[in-house]
mmCIF file of C-alpha atoms and ligand atoms in Angstrom:
data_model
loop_
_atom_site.group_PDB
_atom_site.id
_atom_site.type_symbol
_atom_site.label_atom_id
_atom_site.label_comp_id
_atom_site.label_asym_id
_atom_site.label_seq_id
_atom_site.Cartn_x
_atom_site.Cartn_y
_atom_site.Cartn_z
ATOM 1 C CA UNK A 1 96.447 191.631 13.954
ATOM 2 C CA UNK A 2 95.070 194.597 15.714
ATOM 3 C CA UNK A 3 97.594 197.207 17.780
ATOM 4 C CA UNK A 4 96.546 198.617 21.270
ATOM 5 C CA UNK A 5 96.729 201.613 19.980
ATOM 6 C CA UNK A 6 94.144 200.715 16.944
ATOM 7 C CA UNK A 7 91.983 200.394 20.079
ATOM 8 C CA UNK A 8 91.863 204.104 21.000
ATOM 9 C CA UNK A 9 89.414 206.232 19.700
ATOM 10 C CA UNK A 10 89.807 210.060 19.803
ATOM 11 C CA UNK A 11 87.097 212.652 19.908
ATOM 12 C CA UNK A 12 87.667 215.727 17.953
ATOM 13 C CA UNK A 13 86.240 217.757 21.002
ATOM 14 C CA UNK A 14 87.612 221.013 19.328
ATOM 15 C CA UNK A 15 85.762 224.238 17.587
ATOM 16 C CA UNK A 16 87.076 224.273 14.500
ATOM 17 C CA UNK A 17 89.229 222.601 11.701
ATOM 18 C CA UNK A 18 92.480 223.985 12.392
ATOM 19 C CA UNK A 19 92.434 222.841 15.680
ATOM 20 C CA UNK A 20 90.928 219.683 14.977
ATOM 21 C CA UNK A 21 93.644 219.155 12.329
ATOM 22 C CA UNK A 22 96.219 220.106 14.321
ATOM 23 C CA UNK A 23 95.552 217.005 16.796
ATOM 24 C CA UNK A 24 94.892 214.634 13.921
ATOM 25 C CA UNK A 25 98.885 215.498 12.036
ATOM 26 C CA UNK A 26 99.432 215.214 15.955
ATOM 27 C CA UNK A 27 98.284 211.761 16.728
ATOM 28 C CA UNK A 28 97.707 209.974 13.879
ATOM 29 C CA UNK A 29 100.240 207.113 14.439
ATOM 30 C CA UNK A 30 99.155 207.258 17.726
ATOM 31 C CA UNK A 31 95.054 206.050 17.627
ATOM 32 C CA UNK A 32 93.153 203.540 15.729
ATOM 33 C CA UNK A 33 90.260 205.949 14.995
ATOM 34 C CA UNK A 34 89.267 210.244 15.001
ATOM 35 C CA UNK A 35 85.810 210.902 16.408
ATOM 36 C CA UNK A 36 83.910 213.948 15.269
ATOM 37 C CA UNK A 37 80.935 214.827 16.958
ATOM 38 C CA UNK A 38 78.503 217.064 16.815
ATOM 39 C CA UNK A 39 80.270 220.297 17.706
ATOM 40 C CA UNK A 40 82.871 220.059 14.779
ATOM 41 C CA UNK A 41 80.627 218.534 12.330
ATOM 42 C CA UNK A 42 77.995 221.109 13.003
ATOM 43 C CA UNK A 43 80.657 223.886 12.508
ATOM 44 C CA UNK A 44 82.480 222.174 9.604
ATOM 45 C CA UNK A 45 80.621 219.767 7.987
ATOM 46 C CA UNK A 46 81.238 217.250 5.500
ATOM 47 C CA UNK A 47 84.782 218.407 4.439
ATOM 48 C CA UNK A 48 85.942 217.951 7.904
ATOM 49 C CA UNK A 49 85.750 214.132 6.986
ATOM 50 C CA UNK A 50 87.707 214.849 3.770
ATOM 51 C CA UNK A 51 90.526 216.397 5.293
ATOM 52 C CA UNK A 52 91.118 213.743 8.406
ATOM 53 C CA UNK A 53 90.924 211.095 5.499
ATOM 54 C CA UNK A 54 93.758 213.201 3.020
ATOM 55 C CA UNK A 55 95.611 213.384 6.132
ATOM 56 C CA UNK A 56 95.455 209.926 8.273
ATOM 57 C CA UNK A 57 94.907 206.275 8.084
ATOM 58 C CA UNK A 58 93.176 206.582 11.024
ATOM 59 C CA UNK A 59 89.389 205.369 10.900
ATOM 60 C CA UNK A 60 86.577 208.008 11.091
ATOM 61 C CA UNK A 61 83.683 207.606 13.475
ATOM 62 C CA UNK A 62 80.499 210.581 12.662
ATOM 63 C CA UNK A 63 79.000 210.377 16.077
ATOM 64 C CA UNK A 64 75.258 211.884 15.185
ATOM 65 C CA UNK A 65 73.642 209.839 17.614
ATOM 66 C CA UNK A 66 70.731 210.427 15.402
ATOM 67 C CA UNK A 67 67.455 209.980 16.513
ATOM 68 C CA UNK A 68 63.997 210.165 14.416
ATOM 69 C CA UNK A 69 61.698 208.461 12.749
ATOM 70 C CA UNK A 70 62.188 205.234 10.805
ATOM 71 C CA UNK A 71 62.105 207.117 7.120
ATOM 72 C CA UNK A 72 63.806 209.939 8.658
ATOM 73 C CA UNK A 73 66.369 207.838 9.686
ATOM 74 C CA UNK A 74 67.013 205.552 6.732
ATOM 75 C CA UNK A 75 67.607 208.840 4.844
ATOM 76 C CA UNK A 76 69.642 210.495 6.888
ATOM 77 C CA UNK A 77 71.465 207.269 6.807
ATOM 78 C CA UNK A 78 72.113 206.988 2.926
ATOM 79 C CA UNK A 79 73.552 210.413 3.412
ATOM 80 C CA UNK A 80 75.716 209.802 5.897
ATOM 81 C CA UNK A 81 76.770 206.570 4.161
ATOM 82 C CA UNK A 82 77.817 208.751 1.172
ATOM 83 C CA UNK A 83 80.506 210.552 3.888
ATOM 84 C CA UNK A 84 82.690 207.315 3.846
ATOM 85 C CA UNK A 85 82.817 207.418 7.559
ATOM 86 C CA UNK A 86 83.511 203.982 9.179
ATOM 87 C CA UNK A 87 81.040 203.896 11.704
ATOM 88 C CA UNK A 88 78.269 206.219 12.606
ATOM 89 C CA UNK A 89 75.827 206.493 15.657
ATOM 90 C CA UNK A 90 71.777 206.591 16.253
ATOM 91 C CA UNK A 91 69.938 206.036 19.011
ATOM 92 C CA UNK A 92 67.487 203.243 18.365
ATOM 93 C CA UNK A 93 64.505 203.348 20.507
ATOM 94 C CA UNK A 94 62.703 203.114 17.719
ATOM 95 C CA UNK A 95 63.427 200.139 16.617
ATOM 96 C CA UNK A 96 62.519 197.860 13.332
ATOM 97 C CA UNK A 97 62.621 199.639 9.994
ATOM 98 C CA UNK A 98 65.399 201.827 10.878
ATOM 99 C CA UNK A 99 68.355 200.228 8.852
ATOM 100 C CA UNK A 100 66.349 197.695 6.612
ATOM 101 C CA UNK A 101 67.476 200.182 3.805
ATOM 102 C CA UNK A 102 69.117 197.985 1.274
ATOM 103 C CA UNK A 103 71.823 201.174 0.606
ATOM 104 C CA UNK A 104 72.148 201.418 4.209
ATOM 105 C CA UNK A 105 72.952 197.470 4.409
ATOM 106 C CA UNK A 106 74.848 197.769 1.675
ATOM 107 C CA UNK A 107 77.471 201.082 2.746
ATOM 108 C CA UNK A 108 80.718 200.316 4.681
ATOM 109 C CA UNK A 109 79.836 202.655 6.745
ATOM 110 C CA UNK A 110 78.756 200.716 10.404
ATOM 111 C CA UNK A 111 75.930 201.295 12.527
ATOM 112 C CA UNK A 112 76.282 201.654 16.162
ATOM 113 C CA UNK A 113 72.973 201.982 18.520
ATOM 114 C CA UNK A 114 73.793 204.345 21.428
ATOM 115 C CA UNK A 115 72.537 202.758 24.718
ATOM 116 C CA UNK A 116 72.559 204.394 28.148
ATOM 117 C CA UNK A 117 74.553 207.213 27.771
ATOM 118 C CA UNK A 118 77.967 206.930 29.867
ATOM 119 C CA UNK A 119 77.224 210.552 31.613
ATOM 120 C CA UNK A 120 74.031 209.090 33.061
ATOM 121 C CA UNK A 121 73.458 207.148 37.184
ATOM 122 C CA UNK A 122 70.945 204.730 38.202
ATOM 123 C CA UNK A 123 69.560 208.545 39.761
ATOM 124 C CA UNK A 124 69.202 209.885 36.783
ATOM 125 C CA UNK A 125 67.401 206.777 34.772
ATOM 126 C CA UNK A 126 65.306 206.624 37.250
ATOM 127 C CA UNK A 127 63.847 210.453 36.842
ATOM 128 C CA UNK A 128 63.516 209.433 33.415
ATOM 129 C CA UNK A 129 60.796 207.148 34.477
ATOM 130 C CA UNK A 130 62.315 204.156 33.632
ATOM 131 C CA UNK A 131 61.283 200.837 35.562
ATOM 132 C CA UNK A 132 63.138 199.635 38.935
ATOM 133 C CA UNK A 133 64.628 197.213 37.827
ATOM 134 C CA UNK A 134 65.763 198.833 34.964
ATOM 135 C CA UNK A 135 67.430 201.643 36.648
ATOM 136 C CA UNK A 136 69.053 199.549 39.605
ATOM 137 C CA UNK A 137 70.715 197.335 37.073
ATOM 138 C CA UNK A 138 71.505 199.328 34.646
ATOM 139 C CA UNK A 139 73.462 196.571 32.587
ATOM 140 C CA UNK A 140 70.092 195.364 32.111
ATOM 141 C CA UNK A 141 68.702 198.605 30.467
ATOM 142 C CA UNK A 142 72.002 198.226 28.421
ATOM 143 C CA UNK A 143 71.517 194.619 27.453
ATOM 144 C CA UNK A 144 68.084 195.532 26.275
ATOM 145 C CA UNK A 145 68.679 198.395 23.969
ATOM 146 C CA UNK A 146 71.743 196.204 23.087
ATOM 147 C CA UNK A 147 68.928 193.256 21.795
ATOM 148 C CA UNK A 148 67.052 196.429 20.292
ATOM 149 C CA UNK A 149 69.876 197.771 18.443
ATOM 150 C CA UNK A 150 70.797 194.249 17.301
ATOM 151 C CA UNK A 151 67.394 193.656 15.989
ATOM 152 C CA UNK A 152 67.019 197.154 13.987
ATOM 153 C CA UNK A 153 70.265 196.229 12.065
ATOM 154 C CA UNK A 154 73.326 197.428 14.284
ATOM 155 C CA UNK A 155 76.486 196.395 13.734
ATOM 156 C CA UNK A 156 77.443 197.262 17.091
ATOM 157 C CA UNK A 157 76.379 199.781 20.540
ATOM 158 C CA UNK A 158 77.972 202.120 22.576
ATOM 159 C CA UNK A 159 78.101 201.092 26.143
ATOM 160 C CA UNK A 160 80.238 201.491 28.976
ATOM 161 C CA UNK A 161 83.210 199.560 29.993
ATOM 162 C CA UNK A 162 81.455 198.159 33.036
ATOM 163 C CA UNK A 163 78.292 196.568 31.199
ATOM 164 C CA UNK A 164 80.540 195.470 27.589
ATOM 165 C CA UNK A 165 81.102 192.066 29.437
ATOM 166 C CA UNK A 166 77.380 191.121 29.771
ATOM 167 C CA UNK A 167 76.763 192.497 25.973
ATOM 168 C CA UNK A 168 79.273 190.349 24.653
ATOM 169 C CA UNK A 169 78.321 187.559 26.227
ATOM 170 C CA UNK A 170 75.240 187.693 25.339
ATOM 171 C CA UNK A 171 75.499 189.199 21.729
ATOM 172 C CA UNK A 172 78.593 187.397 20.893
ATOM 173 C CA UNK A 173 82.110 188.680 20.029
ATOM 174 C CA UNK A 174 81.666 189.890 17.036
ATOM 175 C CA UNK A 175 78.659 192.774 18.124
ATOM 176 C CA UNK A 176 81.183 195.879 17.876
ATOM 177 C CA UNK A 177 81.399 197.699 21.486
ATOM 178 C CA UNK A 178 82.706 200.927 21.723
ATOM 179 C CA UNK A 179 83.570 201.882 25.433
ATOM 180 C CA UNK A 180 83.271 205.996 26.442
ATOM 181 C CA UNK A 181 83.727 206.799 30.090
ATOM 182 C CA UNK A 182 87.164 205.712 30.081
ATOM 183 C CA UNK A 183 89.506 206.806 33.003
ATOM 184 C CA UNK A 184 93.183 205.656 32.822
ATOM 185 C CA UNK A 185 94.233 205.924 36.551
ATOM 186 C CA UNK A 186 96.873 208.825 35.675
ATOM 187 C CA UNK A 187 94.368 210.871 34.383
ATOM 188 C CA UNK A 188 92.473 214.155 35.771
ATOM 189 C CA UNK A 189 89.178 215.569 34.320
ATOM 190 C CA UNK A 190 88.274 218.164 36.536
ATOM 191 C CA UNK A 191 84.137 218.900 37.138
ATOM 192 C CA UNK A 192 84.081 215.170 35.141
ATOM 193 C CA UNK A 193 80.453 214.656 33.854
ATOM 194 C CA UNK A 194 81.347 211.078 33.450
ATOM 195 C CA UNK A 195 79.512 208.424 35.946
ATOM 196 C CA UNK A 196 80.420 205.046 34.660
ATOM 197 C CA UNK A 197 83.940 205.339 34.197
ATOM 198 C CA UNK A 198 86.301 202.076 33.971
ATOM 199 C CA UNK A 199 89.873 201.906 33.121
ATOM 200 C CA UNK A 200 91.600 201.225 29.448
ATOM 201 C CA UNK A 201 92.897 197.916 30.890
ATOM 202 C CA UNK A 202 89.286 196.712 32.678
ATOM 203 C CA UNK A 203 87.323 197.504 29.441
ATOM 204 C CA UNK A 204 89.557 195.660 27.072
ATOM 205 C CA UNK A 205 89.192 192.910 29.911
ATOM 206 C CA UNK A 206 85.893 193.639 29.524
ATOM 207 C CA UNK A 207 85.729 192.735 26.012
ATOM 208 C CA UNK A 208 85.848 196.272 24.362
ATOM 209 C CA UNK A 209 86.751 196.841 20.587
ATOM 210 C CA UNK A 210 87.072 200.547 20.657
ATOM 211 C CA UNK A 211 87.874 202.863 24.204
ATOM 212 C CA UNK A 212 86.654 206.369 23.727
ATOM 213 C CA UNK A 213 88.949 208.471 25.491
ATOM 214 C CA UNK A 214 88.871 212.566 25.085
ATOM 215 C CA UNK A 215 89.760 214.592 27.798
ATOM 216 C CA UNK A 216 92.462 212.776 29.608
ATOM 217 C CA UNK A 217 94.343 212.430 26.187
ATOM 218 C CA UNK A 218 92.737 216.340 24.799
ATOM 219 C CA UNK A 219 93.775 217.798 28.311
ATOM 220 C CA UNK A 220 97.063 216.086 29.128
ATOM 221 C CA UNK A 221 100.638 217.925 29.020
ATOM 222 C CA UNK A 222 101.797 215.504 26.097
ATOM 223 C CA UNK A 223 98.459 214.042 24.453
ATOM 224 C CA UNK A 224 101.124 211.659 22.148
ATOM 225 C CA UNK A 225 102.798 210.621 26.039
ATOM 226 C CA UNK A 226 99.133 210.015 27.425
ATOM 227 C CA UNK A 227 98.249 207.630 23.636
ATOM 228 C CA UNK A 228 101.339 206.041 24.098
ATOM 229 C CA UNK A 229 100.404 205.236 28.399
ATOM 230 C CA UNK A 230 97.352 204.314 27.205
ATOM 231 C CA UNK A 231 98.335 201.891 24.455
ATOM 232 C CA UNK A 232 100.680 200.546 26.881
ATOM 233 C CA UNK A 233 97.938 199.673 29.408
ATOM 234 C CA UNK A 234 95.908 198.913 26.566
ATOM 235 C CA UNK A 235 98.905 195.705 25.640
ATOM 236 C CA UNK A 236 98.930 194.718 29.121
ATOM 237 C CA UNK A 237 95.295 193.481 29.140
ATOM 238 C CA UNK A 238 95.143 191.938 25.505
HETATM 239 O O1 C5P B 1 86.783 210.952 27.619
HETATM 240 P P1 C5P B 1 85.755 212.034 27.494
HETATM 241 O O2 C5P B 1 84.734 211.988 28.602
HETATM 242 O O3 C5P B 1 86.315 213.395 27.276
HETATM 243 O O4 C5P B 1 84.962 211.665 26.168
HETATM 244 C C1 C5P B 1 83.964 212.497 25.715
HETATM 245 C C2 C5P B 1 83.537 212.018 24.368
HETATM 246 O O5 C5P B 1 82.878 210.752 24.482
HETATM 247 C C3 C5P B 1 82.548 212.962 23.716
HETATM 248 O O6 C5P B 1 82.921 213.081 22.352
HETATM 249 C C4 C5P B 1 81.239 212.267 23.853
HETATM 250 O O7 C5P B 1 80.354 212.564 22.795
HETATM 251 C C5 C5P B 1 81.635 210.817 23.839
HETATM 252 N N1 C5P B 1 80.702 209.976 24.518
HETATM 253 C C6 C5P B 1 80.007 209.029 23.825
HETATM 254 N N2 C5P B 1 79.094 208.246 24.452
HETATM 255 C C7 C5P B 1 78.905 208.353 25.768
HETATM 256 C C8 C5P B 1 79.630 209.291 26.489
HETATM 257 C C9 C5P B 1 80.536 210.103 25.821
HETATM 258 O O8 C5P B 1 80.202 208.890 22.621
HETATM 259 N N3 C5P B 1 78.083 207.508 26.341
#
């Protein structure tokens, strides 16, 4: 039986190890899973994974979102497999071939497909050049790099909390969905780049596995107090 707080997922939005570490001793009881992203894997590399493991129980997500082609990516893949992360990310645009590596298949390491990234408006898709209808319903864009993902050999997308509903239902419960963009109501971000924001309790409603939430955890007086809040609203909706 899962925990609310196995739910939350914290990014390791720091500069360097020490710092990073020092919120891992901090809040490991607290989360279900440490995110390192590019900034602290750039800087640190694969030892940062090492030391989170020697010190936590926690799960570790390697959020790449790597992006190339097909043999690019299945390679980059084995190697990441060989981290022992739990789950890593990739943007799949590209499609078939991606993950029909049988090592790939094969590591316990899972797959997620980014879709529309939760920093980005129906404004901005449509400067991309993306179709109307696309951009207007923007759960639909979602639902069809959702398909996409699922076809290339995803275990799972990123997505926000307002469009996991319409993945699940259509993907079925067990197609992971990990939820950024998430705004408990107590919470501050000031010049917040986030536009699809929902609330921990609307995107476990929702049907969320996993709520990404940095900032309003990172940047709070008590980041332990703002896991435990969270967990708490988290409980309420399960
Ligand atoms: O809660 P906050 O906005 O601070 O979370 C930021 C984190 O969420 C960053 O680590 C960012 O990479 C991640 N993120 C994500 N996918 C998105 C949006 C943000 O993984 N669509």
């Amino acid at each position: 039986m899962r925990l609310p707080s196995d739910y939350i997922v914290f990014p390791l939005d720091v500069t360097d190890r020490d710092e990073a570490m020092r919120y891992v001793t901090m809040l490991r009881e607290s989360v279900g899973v440490f995110k390192v992203g590019l900034e602290l894997f750039i800087k640190e590399g694969p030892p940062m994974l090492s030391a989170i493991r020697d010190e936590s129980r926690a799960g570790i997500f390697l959020d790449l979102k790597l992006h190339d082609i097909p043999e690019t990516m299945r390679r980059a893949l084995r190697s990441a497999g060989s981290l022992g992360a739990d789950f890593v990310t990739v943007h799949c645009e590209q499609g078939q071939g991606m993950l029909t590596d049988e090592a790939v298949k094969g590591s316990k390491t899972k797959i997620l497909g980014v879709t529309v990234l939760t920093s980005l408006n129906t404004g901005h898709i449509i400067e991309l050049g993306y179709r109307d209808d696309l951009a207007k319903d923007l759960r639909k864009l979602v639902l069809k790099k959702a398909f996409i993902a699922r076809d290339a050999g995803c275990h799972g997308i990123v997505c926000s909390g307002r469009e996991v509903g319409w993945v699940k239902k259509e993907l079925g419960r067990d197609f992971l969905a990990f939820t950024p963009g998430i705004r408990p109501k107590w919470s501050i971000v000031a010049g917040d780049d986030q536009q699809r924001i929902v609330t921990p309790y609307q995107a476990v409603r929702n049907g969320a596995d996993y709520l990404v939430i940095g900032r309003p955890i990172r940047d709070s007086k008590d980041p332990k107090e703002a896991c435990a809040m969270t967990a708490e609203e988290i409980a309420s909706a399960l």
